[in-house]
Each structure stands twice: as C-alpha cells, then as structure tokens.
Coordinates of C-alpha atoms in Angstrom, one line a residue:
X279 CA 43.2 11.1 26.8
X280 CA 40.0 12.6 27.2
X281 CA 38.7 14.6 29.6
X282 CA 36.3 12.4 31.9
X283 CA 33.1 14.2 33.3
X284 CA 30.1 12.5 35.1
X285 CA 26.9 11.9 33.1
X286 CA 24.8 13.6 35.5
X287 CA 24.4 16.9 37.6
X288 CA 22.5 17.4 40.1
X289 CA 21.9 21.0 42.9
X290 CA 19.1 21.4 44.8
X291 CA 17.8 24.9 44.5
X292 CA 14.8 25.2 46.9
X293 CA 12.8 23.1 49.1
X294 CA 8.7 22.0 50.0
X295 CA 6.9 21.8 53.1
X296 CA 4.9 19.0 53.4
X297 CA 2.6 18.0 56.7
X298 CA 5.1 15.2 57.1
X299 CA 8.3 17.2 56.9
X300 CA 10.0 19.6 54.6
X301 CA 11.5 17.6 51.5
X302 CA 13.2 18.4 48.3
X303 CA 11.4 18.0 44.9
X304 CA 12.9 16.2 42.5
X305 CA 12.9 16.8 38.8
X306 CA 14.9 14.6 36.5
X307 CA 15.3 15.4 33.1
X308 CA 17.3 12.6 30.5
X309 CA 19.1 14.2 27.4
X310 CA 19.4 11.6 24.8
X311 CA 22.1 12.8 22.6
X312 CA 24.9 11.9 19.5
X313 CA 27.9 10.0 20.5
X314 CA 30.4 12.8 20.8
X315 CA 28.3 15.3 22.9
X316 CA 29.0 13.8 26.4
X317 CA 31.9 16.8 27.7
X318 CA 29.5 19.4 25.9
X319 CA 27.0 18.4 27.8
X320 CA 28.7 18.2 31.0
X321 CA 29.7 21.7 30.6
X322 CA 26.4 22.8 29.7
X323 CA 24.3 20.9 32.9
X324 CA 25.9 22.5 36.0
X325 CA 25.4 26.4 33.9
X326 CA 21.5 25.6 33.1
X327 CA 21.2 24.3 37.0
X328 CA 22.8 27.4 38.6
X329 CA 20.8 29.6 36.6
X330 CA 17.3 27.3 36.7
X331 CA 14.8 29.1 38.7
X332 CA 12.7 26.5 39.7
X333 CA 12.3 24.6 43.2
X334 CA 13.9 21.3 44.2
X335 CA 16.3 19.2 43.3
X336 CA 17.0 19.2 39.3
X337 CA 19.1 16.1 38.4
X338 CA 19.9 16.1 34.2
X339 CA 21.3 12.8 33.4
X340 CA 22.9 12.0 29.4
X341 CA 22.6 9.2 26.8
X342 CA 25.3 9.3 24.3
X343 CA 25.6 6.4 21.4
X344 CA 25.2 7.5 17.5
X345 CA 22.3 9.2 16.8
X346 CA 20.3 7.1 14.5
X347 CA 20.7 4.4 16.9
X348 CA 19.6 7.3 19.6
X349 CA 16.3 7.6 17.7
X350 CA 15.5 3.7 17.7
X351 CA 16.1 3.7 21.0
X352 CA 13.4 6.4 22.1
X353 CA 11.5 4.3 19.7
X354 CA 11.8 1.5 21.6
X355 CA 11.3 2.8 25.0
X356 CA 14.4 5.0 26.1
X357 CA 12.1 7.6 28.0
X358 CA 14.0 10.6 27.0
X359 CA 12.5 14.1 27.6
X360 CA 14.9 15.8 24.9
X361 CA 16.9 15.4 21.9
X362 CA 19.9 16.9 21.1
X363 CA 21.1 15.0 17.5
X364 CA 23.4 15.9 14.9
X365 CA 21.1 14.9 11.8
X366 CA 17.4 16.3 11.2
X367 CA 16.2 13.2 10.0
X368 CA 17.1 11.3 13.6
X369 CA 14.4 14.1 14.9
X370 CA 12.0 13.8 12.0
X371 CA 11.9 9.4 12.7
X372 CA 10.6 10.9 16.3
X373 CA 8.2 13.4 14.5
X374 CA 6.8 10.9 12.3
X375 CA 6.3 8.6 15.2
X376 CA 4.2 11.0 17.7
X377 CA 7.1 11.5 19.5
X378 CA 7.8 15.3 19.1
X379 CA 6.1 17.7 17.5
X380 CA 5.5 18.4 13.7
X381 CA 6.4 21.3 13.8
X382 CA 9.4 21.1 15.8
X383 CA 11.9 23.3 13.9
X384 CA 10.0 26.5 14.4
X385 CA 9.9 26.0 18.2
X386 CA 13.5 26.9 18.5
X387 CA 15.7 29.7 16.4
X388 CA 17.9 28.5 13.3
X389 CA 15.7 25.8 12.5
X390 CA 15.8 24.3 15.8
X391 CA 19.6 24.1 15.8
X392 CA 21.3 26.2 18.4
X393 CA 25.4 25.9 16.5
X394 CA 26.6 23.8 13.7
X395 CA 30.0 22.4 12.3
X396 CA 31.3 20.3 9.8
X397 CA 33.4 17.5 8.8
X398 CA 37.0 17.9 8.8
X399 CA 40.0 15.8 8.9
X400 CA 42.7 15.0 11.8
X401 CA 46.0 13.0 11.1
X402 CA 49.1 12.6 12.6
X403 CA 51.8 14.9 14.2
X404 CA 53.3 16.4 10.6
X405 CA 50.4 15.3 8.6
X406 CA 53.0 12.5 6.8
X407 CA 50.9 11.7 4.5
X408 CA 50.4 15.1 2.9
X409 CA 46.7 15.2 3.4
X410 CA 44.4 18.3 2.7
X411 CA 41.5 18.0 1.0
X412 CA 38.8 15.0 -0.2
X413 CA 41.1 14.1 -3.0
X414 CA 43.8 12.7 -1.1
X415 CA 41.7 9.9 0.6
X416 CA 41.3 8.5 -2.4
X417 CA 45.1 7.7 -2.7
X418 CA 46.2 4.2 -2.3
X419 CA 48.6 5.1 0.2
X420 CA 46.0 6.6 2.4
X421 CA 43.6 5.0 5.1
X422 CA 41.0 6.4 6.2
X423 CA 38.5 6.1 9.9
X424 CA 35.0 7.7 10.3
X425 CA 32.0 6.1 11.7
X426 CA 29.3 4.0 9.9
X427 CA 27.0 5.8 8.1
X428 CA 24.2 3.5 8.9
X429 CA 24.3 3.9 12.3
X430 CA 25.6 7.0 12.9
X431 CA 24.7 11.2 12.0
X432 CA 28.5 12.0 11.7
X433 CA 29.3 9.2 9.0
X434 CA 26.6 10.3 7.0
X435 CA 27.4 14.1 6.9
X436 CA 31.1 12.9 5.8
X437 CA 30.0 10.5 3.0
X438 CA 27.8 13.1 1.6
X439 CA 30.0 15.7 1.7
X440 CA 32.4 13.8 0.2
X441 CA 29.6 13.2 -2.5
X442 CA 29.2 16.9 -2.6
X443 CA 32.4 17.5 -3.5
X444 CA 33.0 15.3 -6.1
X445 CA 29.8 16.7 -7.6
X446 CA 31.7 19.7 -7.6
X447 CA 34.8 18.4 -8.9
X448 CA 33.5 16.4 -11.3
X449 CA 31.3 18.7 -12.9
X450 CA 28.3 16.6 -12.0
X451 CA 29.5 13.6 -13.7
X452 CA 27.4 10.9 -11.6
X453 CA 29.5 7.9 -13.0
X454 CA 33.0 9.2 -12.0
X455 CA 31.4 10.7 -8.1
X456 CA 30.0 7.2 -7.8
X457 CA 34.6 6.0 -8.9
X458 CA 35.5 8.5 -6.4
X459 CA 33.2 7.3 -3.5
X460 CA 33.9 3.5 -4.1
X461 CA 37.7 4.5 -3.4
X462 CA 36.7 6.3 -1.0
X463 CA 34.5 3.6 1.0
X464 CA 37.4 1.3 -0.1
X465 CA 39.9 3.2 2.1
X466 CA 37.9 3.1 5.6
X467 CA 39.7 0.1 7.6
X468 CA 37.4 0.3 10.1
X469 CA 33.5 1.5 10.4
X470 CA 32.7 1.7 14.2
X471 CA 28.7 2.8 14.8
X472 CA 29.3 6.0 16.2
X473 CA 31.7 9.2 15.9
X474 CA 33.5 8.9 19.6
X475 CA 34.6 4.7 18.8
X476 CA 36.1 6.0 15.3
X477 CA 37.7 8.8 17.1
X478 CA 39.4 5.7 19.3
X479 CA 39.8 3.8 16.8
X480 CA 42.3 6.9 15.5
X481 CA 43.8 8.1 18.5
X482 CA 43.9 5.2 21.0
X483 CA 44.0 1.7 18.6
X484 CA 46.6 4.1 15.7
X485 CA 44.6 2.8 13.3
X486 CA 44.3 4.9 9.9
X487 CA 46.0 8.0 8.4
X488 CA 43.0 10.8 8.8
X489 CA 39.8 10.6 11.1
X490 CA 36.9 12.1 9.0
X491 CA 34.7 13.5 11.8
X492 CA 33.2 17.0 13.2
X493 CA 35.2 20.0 13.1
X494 CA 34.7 20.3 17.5
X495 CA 35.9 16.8 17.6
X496 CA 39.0 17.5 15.8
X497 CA 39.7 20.6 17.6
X498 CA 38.5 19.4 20.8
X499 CA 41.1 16.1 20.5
X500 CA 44.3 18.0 18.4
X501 CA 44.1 20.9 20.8
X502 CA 43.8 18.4 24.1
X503 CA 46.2 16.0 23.0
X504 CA 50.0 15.9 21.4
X505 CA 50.1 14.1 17.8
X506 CA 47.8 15.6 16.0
X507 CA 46.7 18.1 13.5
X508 CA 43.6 19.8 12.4
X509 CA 43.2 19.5 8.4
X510 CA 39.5 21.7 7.1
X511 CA 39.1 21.5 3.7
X512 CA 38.5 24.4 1.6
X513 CA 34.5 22.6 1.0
X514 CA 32.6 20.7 3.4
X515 CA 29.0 20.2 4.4
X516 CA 26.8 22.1 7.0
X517 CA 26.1 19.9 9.9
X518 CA 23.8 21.1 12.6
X519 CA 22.9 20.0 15.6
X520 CA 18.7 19.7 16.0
X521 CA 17.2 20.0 19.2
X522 CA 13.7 19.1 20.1
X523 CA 11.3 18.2 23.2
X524 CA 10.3 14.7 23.1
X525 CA 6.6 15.8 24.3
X526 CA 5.1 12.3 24.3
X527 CA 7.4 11.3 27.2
X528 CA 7.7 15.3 28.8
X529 CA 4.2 16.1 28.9
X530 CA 3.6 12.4 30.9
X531 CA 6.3 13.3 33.6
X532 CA 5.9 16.6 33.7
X533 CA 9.2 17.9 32.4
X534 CA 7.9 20.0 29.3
X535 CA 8.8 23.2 30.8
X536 CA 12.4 22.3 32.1
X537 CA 13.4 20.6 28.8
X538 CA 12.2 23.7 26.8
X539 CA 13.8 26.0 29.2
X540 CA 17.4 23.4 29.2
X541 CA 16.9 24.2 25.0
X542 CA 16.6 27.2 25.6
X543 CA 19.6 28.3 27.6
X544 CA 21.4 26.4 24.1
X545 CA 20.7 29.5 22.8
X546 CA 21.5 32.6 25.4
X547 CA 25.2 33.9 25.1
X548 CA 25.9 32.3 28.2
X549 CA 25.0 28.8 26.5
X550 CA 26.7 30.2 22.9
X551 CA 29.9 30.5 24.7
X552 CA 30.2 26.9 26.3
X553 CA 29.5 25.6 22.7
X554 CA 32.0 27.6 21.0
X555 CA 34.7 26.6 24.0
X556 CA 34.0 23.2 22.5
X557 CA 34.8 24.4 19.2
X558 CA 31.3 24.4 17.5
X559 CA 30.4 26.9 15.4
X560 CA 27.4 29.6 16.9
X561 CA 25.1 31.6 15.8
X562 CA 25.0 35.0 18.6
X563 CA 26.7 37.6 16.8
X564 CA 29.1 38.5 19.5
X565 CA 30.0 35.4 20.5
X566 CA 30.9 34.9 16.6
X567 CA 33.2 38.0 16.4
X568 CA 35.3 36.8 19.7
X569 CA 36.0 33.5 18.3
X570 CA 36.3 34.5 14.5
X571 CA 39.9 33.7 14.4
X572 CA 39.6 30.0 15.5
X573 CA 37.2 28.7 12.6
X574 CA 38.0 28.9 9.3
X575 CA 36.3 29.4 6.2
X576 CA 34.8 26.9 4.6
X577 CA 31.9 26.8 1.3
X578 CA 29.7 24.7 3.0
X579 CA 27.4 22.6 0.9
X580 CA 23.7 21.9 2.0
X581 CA 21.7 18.9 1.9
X582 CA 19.2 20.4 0.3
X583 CA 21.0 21.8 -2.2
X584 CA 22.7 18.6 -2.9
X585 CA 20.3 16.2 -2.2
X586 CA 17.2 17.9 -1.9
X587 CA 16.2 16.9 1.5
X588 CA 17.6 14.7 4.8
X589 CA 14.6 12.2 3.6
X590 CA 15.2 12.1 0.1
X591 CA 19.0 11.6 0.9
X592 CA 17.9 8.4 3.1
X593 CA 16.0 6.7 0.5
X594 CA 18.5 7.4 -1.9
X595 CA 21.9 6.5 -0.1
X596 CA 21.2 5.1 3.1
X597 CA 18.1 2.9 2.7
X598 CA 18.1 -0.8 2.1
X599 CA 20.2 -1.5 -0.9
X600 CA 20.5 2.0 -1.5
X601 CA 24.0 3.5 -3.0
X602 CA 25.8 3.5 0.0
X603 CA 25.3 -0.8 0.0
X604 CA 25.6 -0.7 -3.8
X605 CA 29.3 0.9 -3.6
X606 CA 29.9 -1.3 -0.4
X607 CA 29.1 -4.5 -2.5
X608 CA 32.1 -3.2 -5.4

C-alpha cells in the first residue's frame, strides 16, 4: 500500500590519498525522526547527497518510531546526530538533558521548523458516516483511530486540538470540554504508540470510521490509495515539525557541519518542494503560491495560545495522572 524506500543513501562524492592507497572517506550521519517521516526522508537523502559538497562517501541512515519515544531513545544511547520531530517538547527533553543546544530554535528559521501541518481526518470511500468536523466523533455511531498520546507527537497535537475546539465551542466551559473529550477518548478502539501503526490500523486492519492524524499523512495515503477521503476541518491546531543538531553526539563524531548543512537544505526551495510533494505545508513564498490550491484553509489554534506552552501542556494533560489519565479512568 505504501510506497517502500530504503532507510539509507549512500554516493560517494570524492576520494583521499593515503600512503597506503587511495580510499573513500566515510561520513555517516543518523536522522532520528517521528513515525511517519520515513518516504519524506527518503526523498530528501539522495537531493542533500547530490548536492553535498564534501569529499567521501556520505551514507545518511533513518530512525522512525513516535517521537516521544524517539527522544528517550537518544536519552538512552541512540547516537543520533539530528532530530527531525513533530512536537517541540520531544526537542526541549534533549535540550534539558545536554543533548542539543539551548538555544536551539534560533539556529534554524521559523523557530527551527522548516514546514508544518495539522490534524485532519480520513475515512472511507463516501465518507458513510457523514463525518466533517470534531463534533461528529463524538457520535455513538462513530469510531475513531489516532495514535497514543503518551507515546506519540501526532496523538497529542489531535487531543489538544480537539480540546481547542471545544474551548471554542463551548465558550470556555471547562466542565462540558472535559464531556466532550471523554466521548471523545471513549470512541478510539485502538491507541497504537505511533502515527504510521494507527494509520495501519485504519487502512490495512479496517478498523475505525476516521484516522485522526497529520494533514501529509492523509493526503499522502487518500491520494496513493483507492478508499479514501481527505476530511480538514474548518479548525485545527498548528503542528510543526522541529529540527535540531544533537551536538553532544555530532561534535564527538565529527558530523556537526554535515547535520547543520542536511537542516539546512530543509529549508532551500529545492528542500521546500520535496516537503510540499509530501503534502506538508512550507514556508518559501514561492513554493507557497504553486501549491496554494492543494491546502486548504484552516484557523489554526496554537499551543501557546491554548495552553500556554508545550511544557505547561505536558504537566497538565500528559503527565502522570494528569487529564489525559483522569478522562482515561471515566
């Protein structure tokens, strides 16, 4: 169903003389990213290596699982010399740890995120069930798939932007959001860790009515694949996609330089148009207006409008017996 691609590229672009012989150099770099990324990645490899002006033999390999579980991992030993998550606070657990910078968000434009998206909903060929917008997954004829916000970046952008909207809806009325999100939470049949097994879970097991999950993953799979239909709601949440050089592990092997330059290239129009192919939303101007007809528009909600911050929203919701477990427990 999905298009399969290796999880690593490799071209050898120069070579070194040695007394011994002449031999290539060999730099390996190891993007650690969210669970959906691995085609976008793919794509974006082979374009950075043909257009990589340094010597040797430059092999990037991937790591794709959901992000929060990405983070422990580095944590834990994963020697990755770049992130590229879909949740700030994955990056900030690294920051806090010595593992990238503090000030990692002004080393790249936008905040350190090179495109953004958003959740959105995909349901079956003739969208039976009538769904199109947060209200209907609250029906009791309607079951719902997206992936565990404990463990995964994408779950957590769709249960707080289905918490921003009911804000919204319910003119702030904290007792009636908290109604809403218990139906809600009621309605998932199954919470798989990470954004690509609740995408399977949909598509492949034809389990649920609507897949809550990025806007590129619904377009990537409805456009790919026959059965399915794109749903955006009229509101949503901003997602983006942080990027960062994990400088503790870099700096030791000596990749610093090729992992800023790999972020980098997110960020040329060269790099803006793979991203957009895979249906994420960009920032380059140009690259905007020749895709403007494909995307929507959407009020997008903030986190920090909503919730104040990505931390405060973790202590809050997603913590140990925070509301998330609460409503879980009704």
């Amino acid at each position: 169903m999905f298009r399969s691609f290796a999880l690593a590229a490799t071209v050898t672009l120069g070579t070194l003389g040695t007394a011994g012989g002449v031999h290539a150099q060999e730099t390996e770099l190891l993007n650690v990213s969210y669970d959906i990324a691995r085609e976008l990645y793919a794509a974006i490899n082979p374009a950075f290596i043909e257009q990589w002006d340094g010597e040797g033999e430059l092999t990037i390999n991937q790591s794709h699982a959901g992000s929060s579980k990405q983070a422990r991992a580095i944590l834990q030993g994963l020697q990755a010399d770049l992130v590229t998550f879909n949740q700030v606070l994955d990056v900030e657990i690294l920051a806090d740890a010595g593992f990238v910078a503090e000030d990692w968000q002004q080393q790249f434009p936008n905040n350190a995120s090179p495109y953004y998206s958003l959740p959105a909903f995909m349901v079956r060929e003739g969208n039976p069930k009538d769904i199109d917008g947060w209200d209907d997954l609250v029906r009791e004829d309607v079951s719902v798939i997206f992936p565990n916000p404990k463990t995964s970046g994408n779950g957590r952008y769709t249960y707080l932007a289905a918490w921003a909207w009911a804000m919204e809806e319910f003119d702030g009325d904290e007792e009636r959001v908290r109604e809403y999100m218990a139906d809600l939470l009621g309605n998932v049949e199954v919470f798989d860790t990470g954004g690509r097994g609740a995408t399977t879970t949909f598509t492949e097991r034809n389990i649920g009515d609507v897949l809550v999950t990025f806007e590129a993953e619904v377009l990537n799979i409805a456009g790919q694949t026959e059965g399915y239909e794109t749903v955006v709601p009229d509101q949503s949440l901003l997602a983006e996609f942080p990027v960062a050089v994990v400088e503790r592990v870099a700096e030791s092997r000596g990749t610093e330089e090729v992992a800023r330059d790999y972020l980098n290239f997110l960020y040329t129009t060269e790099g803006q148009e793979i991203l957009a192919s895979f249906n994420n939303r960009v920032h380059d101007e140009a690259v905007v207006e020749a895709n403007a007809d494909r995307f929507p528009e959407v009020e997008l909600f903030t986190v920090e409008d909503k919730f104040g911050s990505w931390a405060e929203a973790q202590e809050t919701h997603f913590g140990s017996g925070g509301t998330l477990d609460q409503l879980l427990r009704q």
